[in-house]
Short mmCIF file of C-alpha atoms in Angstrom, two decimals:
data_model
loop_
_atom_site.label_atom_id
_atom_site.label_comp_id
_atom_site.label_asym_id
_atom_site.label_seq_id
_atom_site.Cartn_x
_atom_site.Cartn_y
_atom_site.Cartn_z
CA UNK A 1416 -7.64 -0.34 -8.79
CA UNK A 1417 -6.41 1.42 -5.70
CA UNK A 1418 -2.66 3.02 -4.29
CA UNK A 1419 2.08 2.66 0.16
CA UNK A 1420 4.12 4.81 2.47
CA UNK A 1421 7.26 3.64 4.12
CA UNK A 1422 7.96 4.19 7.79
CA UNK A 1423 11.49 4.54 9.16
CA UNK A 1424 12.54 3.07 12.46
CA UNK A 1425 13.79 5.71 14.90
CA UNK A 1426 15.89 4.83 17.91
CA UNK A 1427 17.20 7.12 20.70
CA UNK A 1428 19.81 6.30 23.31
CA UNK A 1429 18.73 6.06 26.95
CA UNK A 1430 20.01 8.76 29.31
CA UNK A 1431 23.05 7.86 31.40
CA UNK A 1432 23.45 8.16 35.18
CA UNK A 1433 25.95 9.83 37.53
CA UNK A 1434 26.76 8.76 41.06
CA UNK A 1435 29.00 10.43 43.66
CA UNK A 1436 30.71 8.93 46.69
CA UNK A 1437 31.73 10.27 50.11
CA UNK A 1438 35.50 10.39 50.64
CA UNK A 1439 34.96 9.69 54.32
CA UNK A 1440 35.64 11.65 57.54
CA UNK A 1441 38.99 12.47 59.14
CA UNK A 1442 42.07 14.08 57.70
CA UNK A 1443 42.69 14.28 54.09
CA UNK A 1444 41.55 16.19 51.17
CA UNK A 1445 38.10 14.81 50.41
CA UNK A 1446 36.54 14.63 46.98
CA UNK A 1447 34.92 17.25 44.82
CA UNK A 1448 31.63 16.64 46.63
CA UNK A 1449 33.02 16.48 50.19
CA UNK A 1450 34.57 19.07 52.49
CA UNK A 1451 38.29 18.96 53.19
CA UNK A 1452 39.55 17.50 56.55
CA UNK A 1453 40.58 19.78 59.47
CA UNK A 1454 44.04 18.20 59.46
CA UNK A 1455 46.23 16.62 62.14
CA UNK A 1456 45.66 14.10 64.95
CA UNK A 1457 42.23 12.69 65.19
CA UNK A 1458 41.33 14.70 62.20
CA UNK A 1459 38.50 17.13 62.11
CA UNK A 1460 35.26 16.16 60.50
CA UNK A 1461 34.38 17.28 57.08
CA UNK A 1462 31.94 19.99 56.27
CA UNK A 1463 28.59 19.76 57.97
CA UNK A 1464 26.65 18.67 54.94
CA UNK A 1465 29.25 16.04 54.22
CA UNK A 1466 29.25 14.46 57.68
CA UNK A 1467 25.50 14.53 57.90
CA UNK A 1468 25.27 12.43 54.83
CA UNK A 1469 24.36 15.08 52.29
CA UNK A 1470 22.44 13.95 49.27
CA UNK A 1471 25.61 14.23 47.26
CA UNK A 1472 27.44 11.92 49.64
CA UNK A 1473 24.80 9.22 49.21
CA UNK A 1474 25.34 9.21 45.50
CA UNK A 1475 22.09 10.38 43.95
CA UNK A 1476 21.38 8.44 40.78
CA UNK A 1477 20.16 10.27 37.73
CA UNK A 1478 16.68 8.86 37.43
CA UNK A 1479 15.75 10.81 34.33
CA UNK A 1480 13.10 9.17 32.19
CA UNK A 1481 14.67 6.76 29.68
CA UNK A 1482 14.38 7.96 26.13
CA UNK A 1483 12.81 4.98 24.43
CA UNK A 1484 12.26 6.73 21.14
CA UNK A 1485 9.03 6.66 19.13
CA UNK A 1486 7.68 3.23 18.18
CA UNK A 1487 7.55 2.74 14.42
CA UNK A 1488 3.94 2.09 13.54
CA UNK A 1489 4.58 2.18 9.85
CA UNK A 1490 6.29 -0.07 7.35
CA UNK A 1491 7.69 -3.34 8.67
CA UNK A 1492 10.93 -3.33 6.68
CA UNK A 1493 14.27 -2.62 8.29
CA UNK A 1494 15.59 0.85 8.99
CA UNK A 1495 16.94 2.42 5.83
CA UNK A 1496 13.85 1.88 3.71
CA UNK A 1497 13.56 0.38 0.25
CA UNK A 1498 15.59 1.29 -2.80
CA UNK A 1499 13.52 0.94 -5.96
CA UNK A 1500 15.57 -0.72 -8.71
CA UNK A 1501 16.40 1.50 -11.67
CA UNK A 1502 14.55 -0.31 -14.42
CA UNK A 1503 13.16 2.59 -16.40
CA UNK A 1504 9.55 3.74 -16.61
CA UNK A 1505 6.61 1.51 -17.54
CA UNK A 1506 4.29 2.61 -20.35
CA UNK A 1507 0.49 2.76 -20.23
CA UNK A 1508 -1.49 -0.14 -21.62
CA UNK A 1509 -5.12 -0.27 -22.70
CA UNK A 1510 -7.51 -2.06 -20.39
CA UNK A 1511 -10.01 -4.44 -21.89
CA UNK A 1512 -13.24 -5.16 -20.03
CA UNK A 1513 -15.39 -8.23 -19.85
CA UNK A 1514 -14.92 -11.70 -18.46
CA UNK A 1515 -11.20 -11.86 -17.64
CA UNK A 1516 -9.27 -15.12 -17.59
CA UNK A 1517 -8.69 -16.72 -14.23
CA UNK A 1518 -5.15 -17.58 -13.12
CA UNK A 1519 -4.15 -21.07 -12.07
CA UNK A 1520 -1.34 -20.63 -9.53
CA UNK A 1521 2.06 -22.01 -10.48
CA UNK A 1522 5.45 -21.54 -8.87
CA UNK A 1523 7.94 -19.37 -10.71
CA UNK A 1524 10.94 -17.05 -10.49
CA UNK A 1525 9.56 -13.77 -9.12
CA UNK A 1526 12.69 -11.96 -7.97
CA UNK A 1527 13.26 -8.80 -10.01
CA UNK A 1528 11.28 -5.96 -11.61
CA UNK A 1529 8.07 -6.44 -13.59
CA UNK A 1530 6.10 -3.97 -15.73
CA UNK A 1531 2.39 -4.35 -16.53
CA UNK A 1532 2.08 -5.04 -20.26
CA UNK A 1533 -1.58 -6.14 -20.53
CA UNK A 1534 -4.68 -5.72 -18.38
CA UNK A 1535 -8.24 -6.93 -18.27
CA UNK A 1536 -10.86 -5.56 -15.87
CA UNK A 1537 -13.87 -7.64 -14.94
CA UNK A 1538 -17.06 -6.12 -16.30
CA UNK A 1539 -17.74 -3.10 -14.01
CA UNK A 1540 -21.42 -3.32 -14.92
CA UNK A 1541 -21.81 -7.02 -14.20
CA UNK A 1542 -24.23 -6.40 -11.34
CA UNK A 1543 -26.14 -3.85 -13.41
CA UNK A 1544 -26.49 -6.32 -16.28
CA UNK A 1545 -28.53 -8.60 -14.05
CA UNK A 1546 -31.30 -6.02 -14.32
CA UNK A 1547 -30.48 -4.91 -17.88
CA UNK A 1548 -28.82 -7.63 -19.95
CA UNK A 1549 -28.93 -5.52 -23.13
CA UNK A 1550 -26.61 -2.75 -21.89
CA UNK A 1551 -23.76 -2.25 -24.40
CA UNK A 1552 -20.38 -0.51 -24.36
CA UNK A 1553 -20.20 2.45 -26.75
CA UNK A 1554 -16.54 3.34 -26.11
CA UNK A 1555 -13.76 2.51 -23.70
CA UNK A 1556 -10.39 4.25 -23.34
CA UNK A 1557 -9.23 2.97 -19.96
CA UNK A 1558 -5.49 2.65 -19.32
CA UNK A 1559 -3.24 1.13 -16.70
CA UNK A 1560 0.41 1.78 -15.83
CA UNK A 1561 2.26 -0.21 -13.23
CA UNK A 1562 5.32 -1.98 -11.91
CA UNK A 1563 6.06 -4.61 -9.29
CA UNK A 1564 9.48 -5.14 -7.70
CA UNK A 1565 10.46 -8.21 -5.69
CA UNK A 1566 13.76 -7.56 -3.91
CA UNK A 1567 14.71 -10.19 -1.36
CA UNK A 1568 11.88 -10.37 1.17
CA UNK A 1569 10.55 -6.92 0.21
CA UNK A 1570 8.24 -5.71 -2.54
CA UNK A 1571 7.32 -2.40 -4.16
CA UNK A 1572 4.15 -1.93 -6.21
CA UNK A 1573 3.07 1.20 -8.10
CA UNK A 1574 -0.09 1.50 -10.19
CA UNK A 1575 -1.86 4.35 -11.99
CA UNK A 1576 -5.14 3.96 -13.84
CA UNK A 1577 -7.51 6.10 -15.86
CA UNK A 1578 -10.89 4.99 -17.08
CA UNK A 1579 -13.30 6.58 -19.53
CA UNK A 1580 -16.16 4.36 -20.62
CA UNK A 1581 -19.50 5.16 -22.23
CA UNK A 1582 -22.30 2.61 -22.09
CA UNK A 1583 -25.77 2.59 -23.55
CA UNK A 1584 -28.85 1.56 -21.61
CA UNK A 1585 -31.65 1.01 -24.14
CA UNK A 1586 -35.13 2.38 -23.56
CA UNK A 1587 -36.25 -0.94 -22.09
CA UNK A 1588 -33.78 -0.40 -19.24
CA UNK A 1589 -34.18 3.36 -18.84
CA UNK A 1590 -37.94 3.79 -18.53
CA UNK A 1591 -37.45 5.93 -15.39
CA UNK A 1592 -35.44 8.50 -17.31
CA UNK A 1593 -31.75 9.29 -17.66
CA UNK A 1594 -31.55 11.39 -14.49
CA UNK A 1595 -32.77 8.45 -12.40
CA UNK A 1596 -30.35 6.07 -14.08
CA UNK A 1597 -27.56 8.55 -13.39
CA UNK A 1598 -28.47 8.70 -9.69
CA UNK A 1599 -28.37 4.92 -9.48
CA UNK A 1600 -24.97 4.71 -11.16
CA UNK A 1601 -23.52 7.44 -8.94
CA UNK A 1602 -23.94 5.20 -5.89
CA UNK A 1603 -20.90 3.29 -7.20
CA UNK A 1604 -19.33 5.73 -9.70
CA UNK A 1605 -19.72 9.30 -8.34
CA UNK A 1606 -18.70 10.91 -11.64
CA UNK A 1607 -21.25 9.08 -13.77
CA UNK A 1608 -23.26 11.24 -16.16
CA UNK A 1609 -26.23 10.10 -18.26
CA UNK A 1610 -28.00 11.80 -21.15
CA UNK A 1611 -30.37 10.94 -23.98
CA UNK A 1612 -28.72 8.38 -26.23
CA UNK A 1613 -26.96 9.43 -29.39
CA UNK A 1614 -27.99 8.76 -32.95
CA UNK A 1615 -28.90 5.15 -33.68
CA UNK A 1616 -29.41 4.25 -30.01
CA UNK A 1617 -32.36 4.44 -27.65
CA UNK A 1618 -32.51 5.12 -23.94
CA UNK A 1619 -29.51 6.70 -22.24
CA UNK A 1620 -25.79 6.97 -22.85
CA UNK A 1621 -23.88 7.02 -19.57
CA UNK A 1622 -20.24 8.08 -19.22
CA UNK A 1623 -18.08 6.74 -16.42
CA UNK A 1624 -14.65 8.28 -15.91
CA UNK A 1625 -11.98 8.84 -13.29
CA UNK A 1626 -8.40 8.11 -12.30
CA UNK A 1627 -6.49 6.68 -9.37
CA UNK A 1628 -2.93 6.04 -8.30
CA UNK A 1629 -1.49 4.01 -5.48
CA UNK A 1630 1.77 2.58 -4.27
CA UNK A 1631 2.57 0.12 -1.53
CA UNK A 1632 5.63 -1.50 0.01
CA UNK A 1633 6.12 -4.31 2.44
CA UNK A 1634 7.15 -7.92 2.66
CA UNK A 1635 5.98 -10.84 0.55
CA UNK A 1636 5.79 -14.61 0.50
CA UNK A 1637 4.91 -17.13 -2.18
CA UNK A 1638 3.64 -20.67 -1.83
CA UNK A 1639 2.89 -22.63 -4.97
CA UNK A 1640 2.22 -19.45 -6.92
CA UNK A 1641 -0.08 -17.88 -4.30
CA UNK A 1642 1.63 -14.59 -3.44
CA UNK A 1643 0.90 -12.74 -0.21
CA UNK A 1644 1.74 -9.03 -0.07
CA UNK A 1645 2.00 -7.66 3.47
CA UNK A 1646 1.98 -3.87 3.81
CA UNK A 1647 1.33 -1.69 6.89
CA UNK A 1648 -2.45 -1.53 6.59
CA UNK A 1649 -3.45 -4.69 4.77
CA UNK A 1650 -2.53 -8.19 3.68
CA UNK A 1651 -3.49 -9.16 0.15
CA UNK A 1652 -3.29 -12.41 -1.79
CA UNK A 1653 -2.87 -13.03 -5.52
CA UNK A 1654 -2.96 -16.09 -7.73
CA UNK A 1655 0.14 -15.84 -9.93
CA UNK A 1656 1.82 -17.93 -12.59
CA UNK A 1657 5.21 -17.12 -14.09
CA UNK A 1658 6.56 -18.64 -17.29
CA UNK A 1659 9.23 -17.40 -19.70
CA UNK A 1660 9.55 -14.00 -17.98
CA UNK A 1661 5.79 -13.40 -18.20
CA UNK A 1662 3.72 -13.15 -15.01
CA UNK A 1663 -0.06 -13.46 -14.71
CA UNK A 1664 -1.69 -12.02 -11.58
CA UNK A 1665 -5.23 -11.94 -10.19
CA UNK A 1666 -6.17 -10.72 -6.71
CA UNK A 1667 -8.02 -13.22 -4.53
CA UNK A 1668 -8.17 -11.32 -1.23
CA UNK A 1669 -11.47 -11.96 0.50
CA UNK A 1670 -13.41 -9.44 2.57
CA UNK A 1671 -11.28 -6.44 1.55
CA UNK A 1672 -12.93 -3.30 0.23
CA UNK A 1673 -11.38 -2.23 -3.06
CA UNK A 1674 -10.14 -5.64 -4.18
CA UNK A 1675 -8.88 -5.42 -7.74
CA UNK A 1676 -11.23 -7.29 -10.03
CA UNK A 1677 -9.33 -8.37 -13.08
CA UNK A 1678 -6.18 -10.00 -14.43
CA UNK A 1679 -2.90 -8.36 -15.34
CA UNK A 1680 0.07 -9.59 -17.32
CA UNK A 1681 3.54 -8.37 -16.34
CA UNK A 1682 6.82 -8.72 -18.21
CA UNK A 1683 10.17 -9.04 -16.49
CA UNK A 1684 12.60 -6.17 -17.12
#
């Protein structure tokens, strides 16, 4: 599993402009920017810089650079952000591993807040089993906590996961030694550790553990149960099916690194 920041739109007003006008030659008072008349008869001209068409007389326009503000490159929702509904705090659930059920998309009522109440992760060692079909799981204490809010055209998703799994590779699969097996596993799970197997087992016991959190916000659409979540940096698709306030979800995004491999069940709050 992986983890959304929200950008705020910022707008600034453009600078205004000021223009001044010449009050004209001849008698009379003149304006703030023009010299006063000499008075009487044909009327004296104004001050020299007025009569000569001083810059002020021509009405210089304030050509200051317009303040266009900073473009919002973040979250696509409207200014003001997203208010997460107050629905309490979800609890952690145990994650089973293996061959998780697929989800056949079906339309349903998605508006509202959902908490994850069951989770299944596709076998993380599926590729490894192609070379060692007899690998077995010794223990698994993985957990998942999460919520999903659909509010109007916007969504909020928050997930936290921990995993701690120990698997056994029998001697037939660990002929190169536990340190070599560990190096191979660390290409996908950096924290993997392998040691001589415990009592009653041969080969190597390998422990895989870690944790991750993520959150994302954006806009969403649903067509026939296929939900598309659009956040600032990615667009993801899920097969979903809602019935009786229970929602099944499975990610189907193609070509995206970190795609969640598994099926979750969420309950409406």
